[in-house]
């Protein structure tokens, strides 16, 4: 089994909280978490609904392996229609609340409607109730976390919450759980706040026990953990350096998008890299990085726990930031550092703290600041708009101030809270927004890593590295090395990564395991835990089904094949340095083949034959 | 030879594999809430510390129990709770200076670490060797070794 078979349905309009049975037929075809919750979403909402209106729903979903001893089995996802992209949103997070929800006996929570007054959901095993949140509305995630722990007198309570940015309508607000883990992208936090839902607090003591074959499960998970331990990336690179291990690597291959993606290499990369985080600083002899940390059940432990130099301008008078908190991951360090041209490690760490404290997606936030900097340097906006702050590339003060302003919704923060697409449209320069379907790029330049161009263009949630990470193959040689500078063979590679990732994301496991695992390692764990017979082939098919389901939702929501594209900069402005010098992204050479491999028509729609084959 | 659970907090990442292994071994479910070993997070300091029973030689819990429900396991040296004798009075939970005996609402008895009968699941599950199961007379050796490595024997030779 491994599913609990129970869903919690919370109607925020009426205030009702009801238990219902999980649709087990759907569990067999969509597995769990991303796939299963998206199935519920597409069945239950109008794809054309206003993402911030009461007709949108928000689902928090675990996978069948969430809460078990499978390594990294602590994941949960937040699914809804995105206010940033208008497409399906599915943001995946670790930490501990996913496992806690499963331990309380629930596969997922479906939130519908909109509460008249601010509320939070309190779940204690079978018991679930909506409680007033007026005392925490208008406060940060961190303040909310503290208040709820005090109120319920329960240090073991696990909490997911939205911050002030979400309440103020920032379009890329995250749901933050366990203080610094984030269901980060596509504005899922904004949707949560639009429902007047401030937080979800969970305490689960029932445990996860309905494993199909416990003995075989323990064997399979132990073997799989051994594979992670023996792999250079998951066994050494990630625990030691975190995802930040990539900063210098990607810079060297000339695929590190710099200053709003005008360049592909950053001269200051080494100052904000994993190596820099481990370097003792002059003031107190301590390094930025205190220790690594694992999410629930994770034997990799890539998480960073960091401090900022107390003498740094960002916090010298703010003792509340002198302690440890969630440190920089690669994408965040890239967006708020490299893409803004800022090489001040402490300033970037501070902006990261603020993103966690008030729930902003650091990728979209950083990339939006980068776009604002290009607008400022081009003279399109000036001190009048920014409130006197010089938004120049490399200005760490501007970054720190920008984070504070978006967090609180003040001044120029209101413009920055729109995301780069609407910001650049507002000021008449839409081409300066580095987005696909309204969502900002992560830290891999598709001129230097060609496959990523196609992965970005076709991602169902807009530009994203977590929908098809061909970097693994093109740069790291996983599962086999391909040439990052060519487009040949990338359509098939992207499709394979997209389908496999959808299966990982539906299992309760972390996609970072895929540096070492393929579906061949996931299937035995799932098969021992779940009824139904789970092979790698079946998982790949489930992944493909999920991908097409998401695609069809997006098409019905109004997305067109012409949205499977990249900003002009990436297909017309050549990479100016490094191994990719002279290259643009060859999207047009890959996209038709991709449609064909997917079994889609020329206008990007799954054909009847494809729909039938996948049982859609 | 008796063995002891030996905890090195600097190596802990807070992943809770130990808690799941413990609850699975003892309760048949993955349930950190029912684990005999607990990992504490000191967030501001960036520290994770696993903590469990040290199996005191003269155990406070055993001395305090009015019904002799806590007995020495001669093979492992652990102090084990006899479930069918325990009356759930909780006196042992008060007596233990370290808080490592706790009441279990579901059964009305107390639970504590029993070293899994000599093969502790937490130590097996720990991915970073923050929890090991070693000779009881040698728990300080790793620290001694660390200091020993700092001596400059080459200079005096």
XYZ file of C-alpha atoms in Angstrom:
773
model
C 0.000 0.000 0.000
C 2.202 2.846 1.314
C -0.596 5.308 0.518
C -2.692 6.048 3.606
C -5.785 6.067 1.397
C -7.073 9.230 3.046
C -7.498 12.776 1.793
C -8.319 15.813 3.868
C -10.631 18.188 2.010
C -10.770 21.694 3.441
C -13.364 24.123 2.136
C -12.176 27.550 3.196
C -15.378 29.281 2.074
C -17.645 27.209 4.303
C -15.009 26.287 6.878
C -15.713 22.570 6.531
C -12.960 19.973 7.001
C -13.768 16.504 5.710
C -12.080 13.167 5.262
C -12.477 11.283 2.009
C -11.047 8.149 0.473
C -8.147 8.442 -1.964
C -9.048 7.417 -5.499
C -6.971 4.241 -5.678
C -7.482 3.841 -9.430
C -5.801 7.172 -9.939
C -3.049 6.171 -7.483
C -2.282 3.253 -9.794
C -2.056 5.489 -12.871
C -0.574 8.689 -11.379
C 1.317 7.251 -8.362
C 1.240 10.118 -5.832
C 2.398 13.645 -5.015
C 2.956 15.575 -8.306
C 1.118 13.147 -10.584
C -1.782 12.230 -8.365
C -2.429 15.719 -7.006
C -2.266 17.197 -10.509
C -4.854 14.616 -11.587
C -7.144 15.860 -8.805
C -6.460 19.453 -9.813
C -7.220 19.004 -13.504
C -10.389 17.063 -12.693
C -11.622 19.637 -10.201
C -10.779 23.121 -11.496
C -11.540 25.083 -14.640
C -8.151 25.568 -16.373
C -9.269 29.094 -17.250
C -10.022 30.062 -13.639
C -8.412 33.074 -11.997
C -5.361 31.643 -10.186
C -5.910 34.054 -7.315
C -9.679 33.587 -7.144
C -11.680 31.165 -4.999
C -12.090 28.709 -7.894
C -8.432 27.761 -7.911
C -7.507 24.954 -5.540
C -4.308 24.330 -3.640
C -3.191 20.787 -2.911
C -0.455 19.672 -0.538
C 0.453 16.125 -1.463
C 2.819 13.425 -0.278
C 4.082 10.449 -2.283
C 3.794 6.769 -1.399
C 7.371 6.709 -0.075
C 7.030 9.922 1.943
C 7.503 9.176 5.641
C 9.344 5.906 5.064
C 12.970 4.886 5.457
C 13.636 5.191 1.749
C 16.451 7.720 1.466
C 15.062 11.244 0.882
C 11.537 9.955 1.539
C 10.309 13.155 3.068
C 9.095 15.091 0.052
C 5.786 16.799 -0.505
C 4.508 19.062 -3.262
C 2.207 22.041 -3.490
C 0.011 21.980 -6.585
C -2.315 24.646 -8.000
C -2.725 26.889 -11.027
C 0.096 29.436 -11.052
C -0.468 33.200 -10.854
C 2.972 33.771 -12.367
C 2.586 31.607 -15.474
C -1.117 30.791 -15.773
C 0.058 27.196 -16.182
C 0.012 24.293 -13.772
C 2.193 24.877 -10.723
C 3.817 22.087 -8.793
C 6.526 22.968 -6.296
C 8.347 20.275 -4.409
C 9.874 20.626 -0.964
C 11.799 18.599 1.586
C 12.197 19.416 5.228
C 9.948 17.539 7.585
C 6.336 18.542 7.147
C 5.627 16.104 4.297
C 6.583 13.133 6.441
C 4.672 14.584 9.376
C 1.506 14.824 7.277
C 1.919 11.201 6.247
C 2.563 10.236 9.875
C -0.691 11.959 10.757
C -2.420 9.609 8.331
C -2.976 11.753 5.219
C -1.883 11.406 1.604
C -2.917 14.922 0.740
C -4.840 18.024 1.725
C -7.050 19.761 -0.832
C -7.830 23.398 -0.058
C -10.726 24.953 -1.951
C -12.603 28.269 -1.868
C -11.462 31.277 0.117
C -11.784 32.074 3.788
C -13.390 35.363 4.816
C -10.846 35.844 7.558
C -7.235 34.705 7.932
C -7.051 31.123 9.188
C -4.555 28.313 9.634
C -5.129 24.585 9.489
C -4.163 22.571 12.536
C -3.795 18.834 12.007
C -3.209 16.384 14.838
C -3.508 12.866 13.434
C -7.226 12.349 12.610
C -8.207 15.685 14.059
C -8.072 18.692 11.736
C -9.533 22.138 12.269
C -9.354 25.670 10.911
C -8.306 28.197 13.544
C -8.122 32.014 13.459
C -4.863 33.457 12.141
C -5.573 37.151 12.638
C -2.728 37.395 15.179
C -0.178 36.073 12.666
C -1.525 37.666 9.492
C 0.887 40.434 8.570
C 3.854 38.656 10.131
C 6.717 36.727 8.565
C 7.006 32.953 8.164
C 9.539 32.870 10.980
C 7.311 34.849 13.352
C 4.379 32.630 12.403
C 6.425 29.514 13.103
C 7.392 30.785 16.538
C 3.854 31.853 17.406
C 2.333 28.498 16.435
C 4.924 26.504 18.378
C 4.234 28.622 21.450
C 0.482 28.527 21.075
C 0.261 24.765 20.733
C 3.011 24.111 23.294
C 4.443 21.534 20.960
C 8.072 21.767 19.833
C 7.517 18.811 17.493
C 4.854 20.613 15.458
C 5.817 20.935 11.776
C 4.768 24.115 10.028
C 4.357 25.398 6.492
C 3.436 29.038 6.079
C 3.350 32.016 3.758
C 5.081 35.283 4.534
C 4.212 38.926 4.100
C 5.258 38.919 0.444
C 2.454 36.462 -0.353
C -0.089 38.465 1.602
C 0.942 41.515 -0.414
C 0.381 39.699 -3.678
C 3.974 39.134 -4.798
C 3.504 36.807 -7.768
C 6.367 34.479 -6.882
C 5.787 33.795 -3.223
C 6.717 30.399 -1.875
C 5.241 28.149 0.764
C 8.026 27.817 3.336
C 8.140 24.817 5.630
C 10.424 24.062 8.577
C 11.769 27.665 8.475
C 13.902 27.368 5.373
C 12.686 24.664 3.034
C 10.556 25.944 0.180
C 7.904 24.827 -2.217
C 9.527 27.635 -4.054
C 8.495 28.256 -7.592
C 5.548 29.575 -9.620
C 3.846 31.494 -6.813
C 2.201 28.637 -4.929
C 2.522 30.735 -1.761
C 0.670 33.585 -3.440
C -2.247 31.240 -4.125
C -2.233 30.042 -0.518
C -2.345 33.615 0.782
C -5.093 34.530 -1.706
C -7.256 32.023 0.144
C -6.527 33.748 3.460
C -4.726 30.600 4.536
C -1.660 31.613 6.537
C -0.253 28.297 7.669
C -0.616 24.557 8.028
C 0.591 23.077 11.322
C 0.866 19.313 11.535
C 1.558 16.810 14.269
C 1.517 13.145 13.281
C 2.153 10.302 15.691
C 0.292 7.493 13.960
C 3.248 6.424 11.833
C 3.570 4.972 8.362
C 3.064 1.269 8.572
C 1.172 -0.134 5.645
C 4.188 -1.240 3.637
C 3.306 -4.097 1.288
C 6.369 -6.220 1.973
C 8.343 -4.696 4.875
C 11.255 -7.112 4.717
C 11.790 -6.605 0.994
C 11.309 -2.873 1.452
C 14.076 -2.636 4.067
C 16.332 -4.619 1.794
C 15.573 -2.472 -1.257
C 16.000 0.815 0.596
C 19.261 -0.338 2.180
C 20.662 -1.320 -1.200
C 19.574 1.970 -2.747
C 21.186 3.936 0.090
C 24.425 2.121 -0.594
C 24.282 3.332 -4.211
C 23.911 6.937 -2.983
C 26.773 6.551 -0.511
C 29.140 5.174 -3.148
C 28.344 7.783 -5.810
C 30.769 10.701 -6.064
C 28.021 13.335 -6.373
C 25.524 12.088 -3.764
C 28.125 10.498 -1.498
C 30.714 13.281 -1.452
C 30.015 16.344 -3.623
C 26.562 17.237 -2.330
C 27.127 16.580 1.390
C 30.421 18.506 1.376
C 29.662 21.382 -0.959
C 25.887 21.312 -1.424
C 24.415 22.158 -4.802
C 26.834 25.091 -4.744
C 29.449 22.594 -5.938
C 28.204 23.695 -9.374
C 29.068 27.410 -9.250
C 32.679 27.101 -10.407
C 31.964 24.094 -12.645
C 29.220 25.801 -14.633
C 31.244 29.007 -14.809
C 34.175 27.158 -16.318
C 32.103 25.598 -19.065
C 30.747 29.037 -19.936
C 27.112 28.370 -19.057
C 26.738 30.603 -16.012
C 24.190 33.269 -17.006
C 25.532 36.598 -15.809
C 23.995 40.093 -15.435
C 20.531 39.239 -16.673
C 21.963 36.661 -19.044
C 23.965 39.175 -21.057
C 27.092 37.138 -20.396
C 27.841 33.486 -19.706
C 30.741 33.713 -17.262
C 31.042 35.635 -14.007
C 34.391 36.967 -12.842
C 33.145 36.928 -9.223
C 31.821 33.350 -9.205
C 34.598 32.054 -6.955
C 33.646 34.612 -4.303
C 30.126 33.227 -3.899
C 30.890 29.547 -4.542
C 30.785 26.516 -2.231
C 34.515 26.899 -1.727
C 33.999 30.507 -0.604
C 31.294 29.387 1.831
C 33.803 27.094 3.544
C 36.536 29.759 3.801
C 37.085 31.208 7.325
C 36.355 34.944 7.280
C 38.617 37.622 8.698
C 36.276 39.080 11.320
C 35.534 36.041 13.475
C 37.436 33.156 11.902
C 34.209 31.290 11.157
C 33.108 30.164 7.737
C 29.786 31.125 6.152
C 28.936 27.414 6.198
C 28.432 25.942 9.675
C 27.329 22.460 8.713
C 25.385 20.429 6.210
C 21.893 19.218 7.020
C 19.538 16.517 5.853
C 15.837 16.748 5.167
C 13.638 13.966 6.555
C 15.124 10.569 5.797
C 17.834 11.940 3.523
C 21.179 10.166 3.510
C 22.691 12.727 1.107
C 22.266 15.849 3.273
C 23.046 18.611 0.769
C 21.342 21.319 2.882
C 23.432 24.270 4.023
C 23.303 25.834 7.470
C 25.029 29.194 7.451
C 25.709 32.403 9.298
C 26.364 35.907 8.021
C 29.351 37.881 9.252
C 27.994 39.974 12.150
C 30.009 42.951 11.024
C 28.491 42.858 7.527
C 26.423 45.916 6.591
C 23.258 43.834 6.133
C 23.007 42.688 9.753
C 25.404 44.680 11.923
C 22.468 46.224 13.759
C 20.106 43.254 13.465
C 20.927 40.591 16.063
C 17.909 38.570 14.963
C 19.982 37.484 11.938
C 23.160 36.630 13.835
C 22.291 32.951 14.298
C 22.365 30.070 11.852
C 19.738 29.548 9.197
C 19.287 28.009 5.760
C 22.321 28.855 3.654
C 22.831 29.285 -0.058
C 21.952 26.685 -2.602
C 23.290 26.990 -6.114
C 20.204 28.406 -7.830
C 19.709 31.039 -5.133
C 23.375 32.019 -5.108
C 23.292 32.277 -8.876
C 20.075 34.320 -9.135
C 20.858 36.785 -6.367
C 24.608 36.777 -7.007
C 25.753 35.992 -10.519
C 22.674 37.205 -12.355
C 22.845 40.527 -10.514
C 26.631 40.688 -10.824
C 27.004 40.706 -7.039
C 29.985 38.854 -5.556
C 29.316 39.703 -1.898
C 28.666 36.312 -0.266
C 27.183 37.750 2.923
C 24.824 40.066 1.047
C 23.561 37.172 -1.053
C 23.182 35.017 2.069
C 21.223 37.837 3.700
C 18.876 38.112 0.719
C 18.446 34.335 0.969
C 17.496 34.612 4.651
C 14.902 37.262 3.757
C 13.500 35.057 0.974
C 13.013 32.310 3.568
C 11.731 34.628 6.272
C 9.039 36.148 4.089
C 8.554 33.428 1.513
C 9.917 34.506 -1.868
C 11.274 32.281 -4.622
C 14.939 33.365 -4.680
C 15.323 32.421 -8.363
C 12.534 34.640 -9.647
C 13.355 37.327 -7.089
C 17.042 37.450 -8.060
C 16.309 37.331 -11.775
C 13.753 40.125 -11.377
C 16.294 42.286 -9.567
C 18.680 41.529 -12.465
C 16.074 42.681 -14.985
C 15.471 45.826 -12.939
C 19.210 46.480 -12.950
C 19.315 46.231 -16.730
C 16.319 48.588 -16.966
C 18.076 50.990 -14.607
C 21.396 50.910 -16.422
C 19.579 51.414 -19.728
C 17.928 54.500 -18.265
C 14.424 53.062 -18.642
C 13.822 53.415 -14.928
C 15.572 55.777 -12.570
C 15.793 56.909 -8.981
C 12.198 58.104 -9.150
C 10.980 54.530 -9.618
C 13.492 52.845 -7.322
C 13.106 55.309 -4.483
C 16.629 56.636 -4.897
C 18.384 53.257 -4.894
C 20.973 52.785 -7.621
C 19.943 49.494 -9.210
C 23.293 48.906 -10.846
C 24.731 45.478 -11.516
C 26.986 44.539 -8.631
C 25.291 46.771 -6.052
C 24.903 44.593 -2.951
C 23.095 47.353 -1.056
C 20.419 47.428 -3.738
C 19.947 43.655 -3.494
C 19.538 43.725 0.300
C 17.102 46.608 0.091
C 15.190 44.944 -2.742
C 14.691 41.790 -0.654
C 13.380 43.829 2.263
C 11.056 45.837 0.002
C 9.538 42.779 -1.680
C 9.166 41.080 1.691
C 7.167 43.955 3.084
C 5.574 45.178 -0.141
C 6.978 48.667 0.190
C 8.114 51.177 -2.443
C 9.832 49.734 -5.516
C 9.214 46.327 -3.930
C 5.709 46.520 -5.400
C 7.183 46.600 -8.917
C 9.728 43.894 -8.140
C 6.932 41.703 -6.736
C 5.467 41.454 -10.241
C 8.288 39.246 -11.503
C 10.490 40.255 -14.414
C 7.925 39.662 -17.170
C 5.301 42.073 -15.888
C 7.997 44.459 -14.651
C 9.649 44.678 -18.071
C 6.257 44.943 -19.805
C 5.260 47.749 -17.471
C 8.310 49.743 -18.487
C 8.008 48.919 -22.175
C 10.976 46.542 -22.544
C 9.440 43.023 -22.496
C 12.490 41.561 -24.269
C 14.604 42.138 -21.159
C 12.641 39.609 -19.141
C 14.519 36.299 -19.094
C 11.502 34.036 -18.769
C 9.591 31.232 -20.424
C 5.812 31.299 -19.937
C 6.355 34.051 -17.387
C 8.775 32.173 -15.149
C 12.424 33.133 -14.730
C 15.361 30.961 -15.750
C 17.555 29.118 -13.318
C 21.336 28.945 -13.390
C 22.249 27.186 -16.639
C 22.731 29.161 -19.822
C 21.203 27.315 -22.765
C 23.819 28.735 -25.103
C 26.431 26.681 -23.263
C 24.145 23.729 -22.455
C 21.961 23.296 -25.544
C 19.581 20.660 -24.183
C 18.518 22.973 -21.377
C 17.117 25.396 -23.954
C 14.612 22.784 -25.044
C 13.982 21.743 -21.432
C 13.182 25.363 -20.517
C 11.050 26.022 -23.586
C 8.874 22.972 -23.051
C 8.715 22.876 -19.249
C 5.134 22.712 -18.048
C 5.746 25.257 -15.328
C 7.823 27.760 -17.295
C 11.611 28.043 -17.228
C 12.870 25.539 -14.716
C 15.788 23.197 -14.124
C 13.721 20.671 -12.199
C 11.542 19.433 -15.031
C 14.298 17.956 -17.179
C 17.831 18.354 -15.906
C 19.901 17.473 -18.945
C 22.801 19.227 -17.201
C 23.336 15.837 -15.579
C 24.153 14.310 -18.952
C 25.569 17.314 -20.804
C 27.920 18.451 -18.038
C 28.283 15.701 -15.444
C 27.993 12.661 -17.707
C 24.994 11.115 -15.890
C 23.812 8.593 -16.999
C 26.133 9.156 -19.995
C 28.040 12.140 -21.318
C 26.625 14.144 -24.192
C 28.179 17.211 -25.827
C 26.612 20.349 -24.297
C 27.301 22.410 -27.406
C 25.295 20.364 -29.905
C 21.564 20.006 -30.413
C 21.675 16.521 -31.915
C 19.976 13.912 -29.767
C 18.776 16.440 -27.227
C 15.070 16.064 -28.015
C 15.120 12.445 -26.880
C 17.320 13.280 -23.914
C 14.959 16.029 -22.743
C 11.914 13.787 -23.089
C 13.563 10.957 -21.129
C 14.609 13.320 -18.329
C 11.177 14.966 -18.205
C 9.313 11.658 -17.929
C 11.660 10.137 -15.346
C 11.579 13.336 -13.287
C 7.783 13.303 -13.228
C 7.943 9.783 -11.792
C 10.540 10.738 -9.136
C 8.407 13.763 -8.204
C 5.381 11.528 -7.707
C 7.069 8.974 -5.476
C 7.932 10.962 -2.361
C 11.642 10.902 -3.222
C 14.010 13.774 -3.984
C 15.146 14.318 -7.568
C 18.712 14.795 -6.307
C 18.885 11.028 -5.846
C 18.872 10.845 -9.645
C 22.532 11.843 -9.728
C 23.029 8.241 -8.603
C 19.708 6.496 -9.144
C 17.710 5.786 -12.256
C 14.163 4.440 -12.244
C 15.867 1.025 -11.961
C 16.772 1.939 -8.372
C 13.434 3.551 -7.564
C 11.194 0.760 -8.850
C 12.261 -1.960 -6.369
C 11.628 0.392 -3.454
C 8.206 1.379 -4.745
C 7.318 -2.167 -5.661
C 8.112 -3.448 -2.177
C 6.048 -0.681 -0.608
C 3.068 -0.355 -2.955
C 0.493 -2.719 -4.352
C 0.315 -2.925 -8.115
C 3.608 -4.139 -9.536
C 6.014 -1.255 -10.201
C 8.685 -1.673 -12.859
C 11.032 1.005 -14.257
C 9.119 0.852 -17.560
C 5.813 1.409 -15.849
C 7.261 4.352 -13.909
C 8.525 5.939 -17.127
C 5.059 5.534 -18.600
C 3.456 7.098 -15.514
C 5.906 9.977 -15.937
C 4.952 10.407 -19.575
C 1.258 10.309 -18.674
C 1.795 13.022 -16.065
C 3.736 15.155 -18.534
C 0.948 14.982 -21.096
C -1.737 15.632 -18.495
C 0.075 18.793 -17.385
C 0.502 19.814 -21.019
C -3.193 19.445 -21.757
C -4.119 21.491 -18.704
C -1.813 24.262 -19.896
C -3.278 24.168 -23.418
C -6.792 24.397 -22.004
C -5.659 27.262 -19.786
C -4.704 29.176 -22.938
C -1.065 28.310 -23.508
C -0.039 27.810 -27.144
C 2.761 26.034 -28.973
C 4.202 29.486 -29.686
C 4.836 29.771 -25.938
C 7.356 26.919 -26.211
C 10.059 29.445 -26.851
C 13.001 31.300 -25.384
C 13.746 34.991 -24.950
C 15.361 36.422 -28.072
C 18.582 37.111 -26.218
C 19.286 33.388 -25.963
C 18.608 32.562 -29.587
C 20.141 35.683 -31.185
C 22.835 37.150 -28.888
C 25.948 34.991 -28.997
C 27.761 33.782 -25.899
C 30.671 36.200 -25.620
C 33.302 34.154 -23.764
C 34.309 30.639 -22.794
C 33.845 27.271 -24.459
C 30.425 28.282 -25.847
C 31.680 31.547 -27.362
C 29.779 32.370 -30.527
C 26.903 30.036 -29.697
C 23.204 30.806 -29.432
C 20.645 28.247 -28.394
C 19.467 26.101 -31.275
C 15.927 25.621 -30.064
C 14.399 25.507 -33.542
C 16.650 22.550 -34.388
C 15.296 20.538 -31.460
C 11.651 21.484 -31.014
C 10.046 19.739 -34.038
C 11.798 16.468 -33.220
C 10.692 16.825 -29.634
C 7.026 17.226 -30.649
C 7.345 14.173 -32.834
C 8.924 12.041 -30.084
C 6.223 13.181 -27.709
C 3.508 12.147 -30.146
C 2.205 15.675 -30.443
C 0.830 17.467 -33.463
C 2.700 20.359 -35.083
C 0.746 22.760 -32.904
C 2.012 20.992 -29.814
C -1.051 19.017 -28.843
C -0.999 15.357 -27.804
C -2.568 13.418 -30.712
C -5.502 11.075 -30.188
C -3.125 8.162 -30.626
C -0.858 9.476 -27.868
C -3.805 10.147 -25.602
C -5.069 6.620 -26.129
C -1.680 5.043 -25.582
C -1.317 6.821 -22.244
C -4.922 6.344 -21.191
C -5.694 10.046 -21.036
C 32.329 -7.754 25.701
C 29.621 -5.181 26.319
C 28.975 -2.573 23.695
C 27.582 0.927 24.000
C 25.800 3.281 21.664
C 28.317 6.010 20.986
C 27.089 9.329 19.653
C 29.189 11.904 17.800
C 26.859 14.891 17.299
C 29.241 16.709 14.901
C 28.540 14.001 12.345
C 24.741 14.158 12.609
C 22.789 15.802 9.760
C 19.373 15.558 11.423
C 17.957 13.154 8.833
C 16.060 11.007 11.369
C 16.963 7.676 9.759
C 17.760 6.523 13.325
C 14.322 7.472 14.602
C 12.621 5.610 11.778
C 14.827 2.553 12.225
C 14.099 2.526 15.952
C 10.339 2.800 15.591
C 10.281 0.242 12.796
C 12.304 -2.247 14.856
C 10.221 -1.773 17.977
C 6.750 -0.867 16.709
C 6.700 -2.161 13.152
C 5.976 1.300 11.736
C 8.028 4.272 10.579
C 7.150 6.712 13.317
C 9.646 9.161 14.815
C 7.094 9.930 17.545
C 7.631 6.417 18.896
C 11.406 6.349 18.649
C 13.581 5.554 21.669
C 16.331 7.720 20.216
C 15.619 11.386 19.487
C 17.523 13.888 17.396
C 17.398 17.432 18.722
C 17.957 20.398 16.447
C 19.558 23.557 17.775
C 18.651 25.716 14.850
C 20.373 28.967 15.794
C 23.603 27.116 16.515
C 23.397 24.846 13.490
C 23.706 21.655 15.543
C 21.947 18.288 15.543
C 22.269 16.023 18.551
C 20.949 12.445 18.794
C 20.185 11.443 22.359
C 19.135 8.189 23.979
C 19.580 5.987 27.060
C 23.174 5.465 28.207
C 22.258 2.210 30.021
C 23.525 3.386 33.442
C 25.188 0.615 35.440
C 23.090 1.478 38.469
C 20.081 2.678 36.589
C 17.868 5.242 38.292
C 14.855 3.970 36.396
C 15.468 0.409 37.532
C 15.988 1.435 41.157
C 12.833 3.535 41.156
C 10.490 1.021 39.570
C 8.106 -0.215 42.308
C 7.106 -3.385 40.437
C 10.538 -4.472 39.146
C 9.482 -4.070 35.546
C 12.953 -2.847 34.500
C 15.605 -5.544 34.435
C 19.214 -5.946 33.293
C 19.754 -7.822 30.057
C 22.810 -9.874 30.938
C 23.860 -10.330 27.328
C 23.922 -6.656 26.349
C 23.897 -4.766 29.636
C 20.800 -2.896 28.569
C 18.028 -2.097 31.008
C 14.874 -3.529 29.508
C 11.236 -2.818 30.278
C 9.102 -5.909 30.875
C 5.913 -4.812 29.180
C 3.649 -7.279 30.945
C 4.944 -6.208 34.356
C 5.042 -2.428 33.777
C 1.979 -0.718 35.285
C 2.582 2.644 33.619
C 3.092 4.552 36.892
C 5.774 6.714 35.202
C 7.993 6.871 38.301
C 10.944 5.804 36.148
C 10.325 8.728 33.809
C 10.717 11.028 36.810
C 13.722 9.156 38.172
C 15.771 9.201 34.987
C 17.992 12.311 35.090
C 18.334 12.268 31.312
C 14.692 11.889 30.326
C 15.355 8.842 28.187
C 12.491 6.738 29.572
C 9.137 7.910 28.285
C 5.494 7.004 28.561
C 3.651 5.578 25.554
C 0.010 6.673 25.508
C -0.941 3.957 23.048
C 0.064 1.067 25.346
C -0.048 2.623 28.822
C 3.534 1.432 29.405
C 6.924 3.121 29.260
C 9.418 2.739 26.453
C 13.192 3.025 26.497
C 16.159 1.895 24.468
C 16.985 -1.808 24.836
C 19.845 -1.813 22.311
C 17.575 -3.922 20.088
C 18.879 -6.983 21.909
C 22.448 -6.296 20.832
C 22.068 -5.061 17.260
C 20.782 -1.502 17.525
C 18.855 -0.499 14.401
C 19.697 3.200 14.829
C 23.423 2.590 14.523
C 22.893 0.414 11.460
C 20.713 3.049 9.794
C 22.858 6.107 10.554
C 24.402 7.179 7.229
C 27.188 9.283 8.734
C 28.402 7.149 11.661
C 27.139 9.750 14.093
C 25.743 6.751 15.976
C 27.999 3.729 16.392
C 27.866 0.638 18.612
C 31.280 0.052 20.089
C 33.164 -1.610 22.983
C 31.856 0.002 26.180
C 35.385 0.402 27.506
C 36.548 2.280 24.426
C 34.022 5.071 23.938
C 36.710 7.688 24.516
C 39.236 6.219 22.125
C 38.168 8.175 19.062
C 38.614 11.420 20.957
C 41.950 10.211 22.337
C 42.990 9.375 18.805
C 42.118 12.877 17.640
C 44.313 14.400 20.328
C 47.033 11.828 19.762
C 47.202 12.817 16.116
C 48.095 16.362 17.178
C 51.233 15.331 19.072
C 54.431 16.064 17.242
C 56.332 12.810 17.701
C 58.536 13.402 14.705
C 60.169 16.436 16.339
C 61.246 14.531 19.452
C 62.544 11.502 17.600
